[in-house]
PDB file of C-alpha atoms in Angstrom:
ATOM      1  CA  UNK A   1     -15.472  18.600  -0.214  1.00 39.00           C
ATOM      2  CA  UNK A   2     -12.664  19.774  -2.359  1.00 43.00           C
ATOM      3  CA  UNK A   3     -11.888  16.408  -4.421  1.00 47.00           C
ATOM      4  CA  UNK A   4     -11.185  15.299  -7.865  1.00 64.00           C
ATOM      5  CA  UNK A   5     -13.634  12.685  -8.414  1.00 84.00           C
ATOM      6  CA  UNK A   6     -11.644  10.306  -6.684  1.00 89.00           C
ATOM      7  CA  UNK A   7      -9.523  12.150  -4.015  1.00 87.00           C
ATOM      8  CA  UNK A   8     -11.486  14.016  -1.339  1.00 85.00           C
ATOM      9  CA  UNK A   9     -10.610  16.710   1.787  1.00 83.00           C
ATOM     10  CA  UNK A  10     -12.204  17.596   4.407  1.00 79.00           C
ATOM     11  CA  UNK A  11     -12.285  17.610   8.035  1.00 77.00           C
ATOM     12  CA  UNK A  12     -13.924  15.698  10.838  1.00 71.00           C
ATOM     13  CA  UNK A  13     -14.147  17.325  14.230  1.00 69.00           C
ATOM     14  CA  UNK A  14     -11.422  19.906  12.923  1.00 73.00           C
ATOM     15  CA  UNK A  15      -9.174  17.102  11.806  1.00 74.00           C
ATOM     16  CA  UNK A  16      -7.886  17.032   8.287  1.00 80.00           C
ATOM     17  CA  UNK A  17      -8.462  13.857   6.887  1.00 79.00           C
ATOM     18  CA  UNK A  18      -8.269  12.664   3.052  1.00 82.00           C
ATOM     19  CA  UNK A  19     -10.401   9.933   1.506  1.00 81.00           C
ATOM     20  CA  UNK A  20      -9.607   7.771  -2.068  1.00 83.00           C
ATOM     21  CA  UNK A  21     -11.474   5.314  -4.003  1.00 87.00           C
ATOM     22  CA  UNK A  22      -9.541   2.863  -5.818  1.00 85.00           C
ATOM     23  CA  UNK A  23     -10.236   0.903  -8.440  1.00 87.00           C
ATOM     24  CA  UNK A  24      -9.189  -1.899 -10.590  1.00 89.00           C
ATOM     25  CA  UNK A  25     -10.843  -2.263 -14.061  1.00 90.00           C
ATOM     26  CA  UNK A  26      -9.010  -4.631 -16.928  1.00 88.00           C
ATOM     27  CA  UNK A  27     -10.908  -2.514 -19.605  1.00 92.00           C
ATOM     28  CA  UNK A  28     -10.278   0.929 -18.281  1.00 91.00           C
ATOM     29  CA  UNK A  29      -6.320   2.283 -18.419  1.00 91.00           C
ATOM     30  CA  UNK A  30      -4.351   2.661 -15.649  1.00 87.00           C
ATOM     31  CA  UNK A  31      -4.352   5.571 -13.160  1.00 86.00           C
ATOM     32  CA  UNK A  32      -7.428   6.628 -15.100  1.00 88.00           C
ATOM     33  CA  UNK A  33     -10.384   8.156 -13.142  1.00 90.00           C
ATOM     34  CA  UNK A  34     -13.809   6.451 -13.441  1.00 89.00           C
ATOM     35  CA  UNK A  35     -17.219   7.743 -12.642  1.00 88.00           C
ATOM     36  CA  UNK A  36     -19.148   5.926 -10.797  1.00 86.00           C
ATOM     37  CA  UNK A  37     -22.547   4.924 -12.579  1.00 87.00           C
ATOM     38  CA  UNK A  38     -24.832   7.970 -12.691  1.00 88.00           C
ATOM     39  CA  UNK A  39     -22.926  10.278 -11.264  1.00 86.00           C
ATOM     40  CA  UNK A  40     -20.674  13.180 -11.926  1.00 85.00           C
ATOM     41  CA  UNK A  41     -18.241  14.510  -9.088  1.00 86.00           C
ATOM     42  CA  UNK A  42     -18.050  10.580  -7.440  1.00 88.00           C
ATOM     43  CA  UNK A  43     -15.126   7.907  -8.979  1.00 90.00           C
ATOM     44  CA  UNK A  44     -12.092   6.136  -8.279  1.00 90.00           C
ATOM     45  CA  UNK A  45      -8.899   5.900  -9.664  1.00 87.00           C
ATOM     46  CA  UNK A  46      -8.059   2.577 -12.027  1.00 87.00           C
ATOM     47  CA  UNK A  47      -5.071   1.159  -9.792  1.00 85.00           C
ATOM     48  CA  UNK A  48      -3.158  -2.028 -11.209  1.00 86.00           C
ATOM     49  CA  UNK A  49      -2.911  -4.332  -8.252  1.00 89.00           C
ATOM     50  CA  UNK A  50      -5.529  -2.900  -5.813  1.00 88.00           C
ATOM     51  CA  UNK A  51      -8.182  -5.956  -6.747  1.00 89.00           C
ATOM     52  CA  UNK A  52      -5.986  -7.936  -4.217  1.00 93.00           C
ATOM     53  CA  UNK A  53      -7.698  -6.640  -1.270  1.00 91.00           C
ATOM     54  CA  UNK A  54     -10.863  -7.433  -2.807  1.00 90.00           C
ATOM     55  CA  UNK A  55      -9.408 -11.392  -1.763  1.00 93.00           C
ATOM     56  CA  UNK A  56      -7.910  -9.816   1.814  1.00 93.00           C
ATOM     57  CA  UNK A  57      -9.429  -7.736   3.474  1.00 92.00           C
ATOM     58  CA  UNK A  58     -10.752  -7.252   6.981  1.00 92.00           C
ATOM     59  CA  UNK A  59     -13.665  -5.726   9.649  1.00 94.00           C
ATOM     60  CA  UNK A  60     -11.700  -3.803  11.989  1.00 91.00           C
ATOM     61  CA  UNK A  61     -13.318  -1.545  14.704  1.00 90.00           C
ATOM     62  CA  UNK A  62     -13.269   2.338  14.553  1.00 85.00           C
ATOM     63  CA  UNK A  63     -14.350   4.322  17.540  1.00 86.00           C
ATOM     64  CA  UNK A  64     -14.455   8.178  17.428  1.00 81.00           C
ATOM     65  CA  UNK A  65     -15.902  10.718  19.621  1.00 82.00           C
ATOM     66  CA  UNK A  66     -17.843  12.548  17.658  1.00 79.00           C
ATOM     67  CA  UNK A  67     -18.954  16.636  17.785  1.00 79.00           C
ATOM     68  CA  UNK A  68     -21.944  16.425  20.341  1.00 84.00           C
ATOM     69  CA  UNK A  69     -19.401  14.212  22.771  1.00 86.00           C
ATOM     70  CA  UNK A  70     -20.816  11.067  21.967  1.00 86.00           C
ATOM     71  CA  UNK A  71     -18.717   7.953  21.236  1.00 89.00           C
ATOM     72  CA  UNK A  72     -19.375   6.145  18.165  1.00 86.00           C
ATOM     73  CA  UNK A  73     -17.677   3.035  16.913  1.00 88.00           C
ATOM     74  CA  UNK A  74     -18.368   2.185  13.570  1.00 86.00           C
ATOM     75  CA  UNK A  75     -16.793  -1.320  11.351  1.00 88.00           C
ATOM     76  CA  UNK A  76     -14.350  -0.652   8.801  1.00 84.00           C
ATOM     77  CA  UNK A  77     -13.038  -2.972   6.153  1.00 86.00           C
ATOM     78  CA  UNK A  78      -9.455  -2.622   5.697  1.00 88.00           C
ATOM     79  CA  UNK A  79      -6.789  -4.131   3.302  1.00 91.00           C
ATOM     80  CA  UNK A  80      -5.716  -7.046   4.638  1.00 95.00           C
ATOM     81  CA  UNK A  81      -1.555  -7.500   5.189  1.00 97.00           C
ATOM     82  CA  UNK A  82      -1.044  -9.534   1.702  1.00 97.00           C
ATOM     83  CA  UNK A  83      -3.978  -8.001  -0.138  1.00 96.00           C
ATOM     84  CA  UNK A  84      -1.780  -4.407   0.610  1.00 96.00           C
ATOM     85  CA  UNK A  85       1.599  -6.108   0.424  1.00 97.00           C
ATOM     86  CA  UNK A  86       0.407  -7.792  -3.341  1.00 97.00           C
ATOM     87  CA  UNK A  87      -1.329  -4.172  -3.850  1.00 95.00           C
ATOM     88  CA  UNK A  88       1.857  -2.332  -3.006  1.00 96.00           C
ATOM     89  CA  UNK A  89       4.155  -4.948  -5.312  1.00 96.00           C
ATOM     90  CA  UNK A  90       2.645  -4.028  -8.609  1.00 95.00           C
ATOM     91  CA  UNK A  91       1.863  -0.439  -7.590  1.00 93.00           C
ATOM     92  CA  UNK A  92       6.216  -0.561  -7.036  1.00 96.00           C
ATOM     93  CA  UNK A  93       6.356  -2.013 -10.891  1.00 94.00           C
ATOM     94  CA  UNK A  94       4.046   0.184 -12.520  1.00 90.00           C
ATOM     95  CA  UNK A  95       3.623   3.235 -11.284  1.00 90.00           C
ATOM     96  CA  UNK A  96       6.974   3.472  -9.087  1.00 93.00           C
ATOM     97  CA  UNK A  97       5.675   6.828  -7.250  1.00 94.00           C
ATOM     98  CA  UNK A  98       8.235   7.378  -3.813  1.00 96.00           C
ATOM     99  CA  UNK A  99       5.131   6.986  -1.758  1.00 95.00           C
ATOM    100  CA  UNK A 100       4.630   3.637  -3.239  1.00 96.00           C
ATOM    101  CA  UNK A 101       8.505   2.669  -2.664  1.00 98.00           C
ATOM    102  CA  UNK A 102       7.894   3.916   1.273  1.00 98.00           C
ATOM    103  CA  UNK A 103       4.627   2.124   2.133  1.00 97.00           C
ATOM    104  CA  UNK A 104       6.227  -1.165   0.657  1.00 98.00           C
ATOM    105  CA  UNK A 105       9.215  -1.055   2.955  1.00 98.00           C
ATOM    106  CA  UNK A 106       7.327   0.702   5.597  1.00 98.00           C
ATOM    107  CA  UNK A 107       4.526  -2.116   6.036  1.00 98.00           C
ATOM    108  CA  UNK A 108       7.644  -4.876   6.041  1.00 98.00           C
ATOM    109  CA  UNK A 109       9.409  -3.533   8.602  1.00 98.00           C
ATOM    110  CA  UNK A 110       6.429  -2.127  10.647  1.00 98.00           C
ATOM    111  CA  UNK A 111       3.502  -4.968   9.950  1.00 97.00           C
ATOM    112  CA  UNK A 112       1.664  -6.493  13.352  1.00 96.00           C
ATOM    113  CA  UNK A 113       3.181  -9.784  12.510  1.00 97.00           C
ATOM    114  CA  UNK A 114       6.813  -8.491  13.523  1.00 97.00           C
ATOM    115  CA  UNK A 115       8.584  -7.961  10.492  1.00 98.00           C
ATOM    116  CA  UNK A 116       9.478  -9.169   7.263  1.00 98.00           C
ATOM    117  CA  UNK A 117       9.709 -12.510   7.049  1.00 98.00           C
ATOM    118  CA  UNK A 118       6.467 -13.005   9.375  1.00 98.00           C
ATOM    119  CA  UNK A 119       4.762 -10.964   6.536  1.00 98.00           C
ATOM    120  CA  UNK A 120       6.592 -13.704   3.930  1.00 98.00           C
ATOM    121  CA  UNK A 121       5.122 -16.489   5.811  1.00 98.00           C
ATOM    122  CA  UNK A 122       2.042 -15.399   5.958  1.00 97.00           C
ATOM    123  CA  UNK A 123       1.640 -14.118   1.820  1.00 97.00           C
ATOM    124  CA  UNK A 124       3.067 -18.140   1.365  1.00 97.00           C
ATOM    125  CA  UNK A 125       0.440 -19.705   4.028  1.00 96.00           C
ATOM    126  CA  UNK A 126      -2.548 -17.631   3.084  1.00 94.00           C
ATOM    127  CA  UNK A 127      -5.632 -17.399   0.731  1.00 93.00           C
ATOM    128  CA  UNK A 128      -3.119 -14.802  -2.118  1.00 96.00           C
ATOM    129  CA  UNK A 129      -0.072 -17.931  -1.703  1.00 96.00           C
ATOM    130  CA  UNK A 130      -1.213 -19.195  -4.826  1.00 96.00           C
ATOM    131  CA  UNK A 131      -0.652 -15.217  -6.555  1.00 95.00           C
ATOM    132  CA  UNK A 132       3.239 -15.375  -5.427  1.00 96.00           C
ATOM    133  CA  UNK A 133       5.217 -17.554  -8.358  1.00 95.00           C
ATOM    134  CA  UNK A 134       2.970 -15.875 -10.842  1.00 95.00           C
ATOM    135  CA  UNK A 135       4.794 -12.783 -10.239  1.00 95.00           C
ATOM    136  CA  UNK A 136       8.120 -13.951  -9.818  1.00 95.00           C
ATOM    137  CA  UNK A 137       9.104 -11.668 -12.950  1.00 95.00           C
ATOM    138  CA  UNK A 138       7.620  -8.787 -10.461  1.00 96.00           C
ATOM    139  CA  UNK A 139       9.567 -10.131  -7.153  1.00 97.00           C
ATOM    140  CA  UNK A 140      12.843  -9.483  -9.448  1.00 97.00           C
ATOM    141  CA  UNK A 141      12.269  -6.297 -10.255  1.00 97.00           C
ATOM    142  CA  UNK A 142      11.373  -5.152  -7.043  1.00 97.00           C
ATOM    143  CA  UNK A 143      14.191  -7.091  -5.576  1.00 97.00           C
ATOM    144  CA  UNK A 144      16.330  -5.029  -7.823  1.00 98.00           C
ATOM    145  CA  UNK A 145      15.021  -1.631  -6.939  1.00 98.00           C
ATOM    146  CA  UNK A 146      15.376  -2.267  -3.398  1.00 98.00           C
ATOM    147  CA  UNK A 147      19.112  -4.381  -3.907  1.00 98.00           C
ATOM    148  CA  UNK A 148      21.418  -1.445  -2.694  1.00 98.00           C
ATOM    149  CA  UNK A 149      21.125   1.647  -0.771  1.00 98.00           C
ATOM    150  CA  UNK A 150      22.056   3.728  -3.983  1.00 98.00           C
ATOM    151  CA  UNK A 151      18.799   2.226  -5.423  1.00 98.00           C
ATOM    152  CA  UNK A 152      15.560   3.764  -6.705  1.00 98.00           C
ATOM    153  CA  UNK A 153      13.539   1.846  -3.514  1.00 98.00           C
ATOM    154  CA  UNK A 154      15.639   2.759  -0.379  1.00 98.00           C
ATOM    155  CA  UNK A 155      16.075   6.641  -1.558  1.00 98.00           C
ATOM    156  CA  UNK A 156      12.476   7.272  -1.900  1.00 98.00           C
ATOM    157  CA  UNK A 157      11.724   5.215   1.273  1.00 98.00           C
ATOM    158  CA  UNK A 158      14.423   7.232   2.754  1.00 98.00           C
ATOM    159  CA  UNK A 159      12.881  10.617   1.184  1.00 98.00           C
ATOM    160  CA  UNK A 160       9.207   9.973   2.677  1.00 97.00           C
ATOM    161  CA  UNK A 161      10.487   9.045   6.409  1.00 98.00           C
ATOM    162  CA  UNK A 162      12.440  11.766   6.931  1.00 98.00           C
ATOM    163  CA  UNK A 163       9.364  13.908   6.049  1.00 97.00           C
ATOM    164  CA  UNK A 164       7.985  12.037   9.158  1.00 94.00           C
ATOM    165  CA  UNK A 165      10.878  12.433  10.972  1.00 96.00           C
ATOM    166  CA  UNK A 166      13.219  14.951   9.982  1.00 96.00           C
ATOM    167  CA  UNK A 167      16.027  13.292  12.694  1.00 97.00           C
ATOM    168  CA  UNK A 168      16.296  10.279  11.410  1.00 97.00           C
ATOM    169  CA  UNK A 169      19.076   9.177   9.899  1.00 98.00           C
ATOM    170  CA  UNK A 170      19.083   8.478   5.933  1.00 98.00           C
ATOM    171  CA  UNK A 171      21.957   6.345   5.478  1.00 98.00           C
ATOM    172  CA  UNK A 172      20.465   3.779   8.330  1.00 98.00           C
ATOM    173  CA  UNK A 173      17.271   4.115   6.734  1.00 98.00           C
ATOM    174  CA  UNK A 174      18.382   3.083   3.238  1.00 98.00           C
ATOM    175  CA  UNK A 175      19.925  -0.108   4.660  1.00 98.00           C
ATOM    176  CA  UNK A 176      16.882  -0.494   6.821  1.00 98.00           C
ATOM    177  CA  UNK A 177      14.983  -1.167   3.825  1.00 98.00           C
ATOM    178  CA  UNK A 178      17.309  -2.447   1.770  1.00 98.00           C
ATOM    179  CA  UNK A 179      17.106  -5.222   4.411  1.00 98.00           C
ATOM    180  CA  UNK A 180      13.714  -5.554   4.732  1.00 98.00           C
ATOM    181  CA  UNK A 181      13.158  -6.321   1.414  1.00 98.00           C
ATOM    182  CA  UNK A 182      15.875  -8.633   1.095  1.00 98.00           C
ATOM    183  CA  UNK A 183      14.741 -10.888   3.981  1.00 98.00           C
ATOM    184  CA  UNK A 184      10.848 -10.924   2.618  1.00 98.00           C
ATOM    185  CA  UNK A 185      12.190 -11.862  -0.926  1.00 97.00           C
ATOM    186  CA  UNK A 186      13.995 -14.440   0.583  1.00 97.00           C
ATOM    187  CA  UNK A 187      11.607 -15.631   2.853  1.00 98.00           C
ATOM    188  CA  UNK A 188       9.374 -16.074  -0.134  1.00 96.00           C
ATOM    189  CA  UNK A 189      11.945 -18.206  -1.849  1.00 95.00           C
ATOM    190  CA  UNK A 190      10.854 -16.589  -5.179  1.00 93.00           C
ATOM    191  CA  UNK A 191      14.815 -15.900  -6.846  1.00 85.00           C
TER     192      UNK A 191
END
């Protein structure tokens, strides 16, 4: 309920929860909203970048209780690390929102592998290595948002997780990504 085509609200068991569709069309313009065939309230927004996780992506297991107490659990496909990390890289480039800047460092830093150079060895090991020195333009440009603590990158990552968690500490979390996307860039031995 309450969407614009592509963005929808609602809640599940009281909880608030928010639900996109993304897309990636080469004949449609970016960040534009397309219907899906044959119908009118349903689309998806036209992200560059998101087709990625069409090559990574993953079953992972949701369980939920749900309003008459029973449990449910349900599979999920999910962005894989370097489908999101490749989705996240050109959504940094091209549409530069401050959420984009945050999940970026975020996902480095954060990732199940440990961190990110783990998340650099496994883009350069994996089914997307062959996407990395294509984009090498796209690794210098994000390199360069992210190269100082004054920079574009580290003040909006720095914006978003204080939202989270109004104690932290800005200055520590500028360098903290700063230095996260220093060691993946270099791990990827792209520059």
């Amino acid at each position: 309920q309450g969407g614009k085509h592509w963005r929808w609200l609602g809640r599940v068991s009281g909880v608030p929860i928010k639900l996109e569709f993304l897309c990636e069309l080469e004949d449609q313009p970016a960040e534009h909203v397309v219907l899906a065939s044959g119908c009118k309230q349903l689309g998806a927004v036209n992200l560059r970048g998101t087709g990625y996780v069409r090559e990574d992506w993953r079953i992972e297991k949701m369980t939920a209780i749900i309003p008459d107490g029973r449990t449910i659990t349900v599979d999920v496909r999910v962005a894989g690390l370097c489908g999101y990390l490749l989705a996240k890289t050109t959504a940094v480039r091209e549409r530069g929102a401050e959420k984009d800047y945050y999940d970026f460092a975020y996902v480095l830093i954060y990732n199940r592998l440990g961190g990110p150079a783990q998340a650099a060895s496994e883009l350069k090991t994996g089914k997307l290595g062959h996407r990395i020195q294509p984009m090498k333009t796209v690794w210098r440009e994000v390199s360069d948002r992210f190269g100082a603590p004054d920079r574009v990158g580290p003040a909006a990552y720095a914006v978003q997780a204080l939202q989270a968690d109004p104690a932290g500490n800005e200055a520590r979390l500028r360098q903290d990504a700063v230095s996260a996307v220093a060691e993946f860039i270099e791990t990827l031995g792209v520059l």
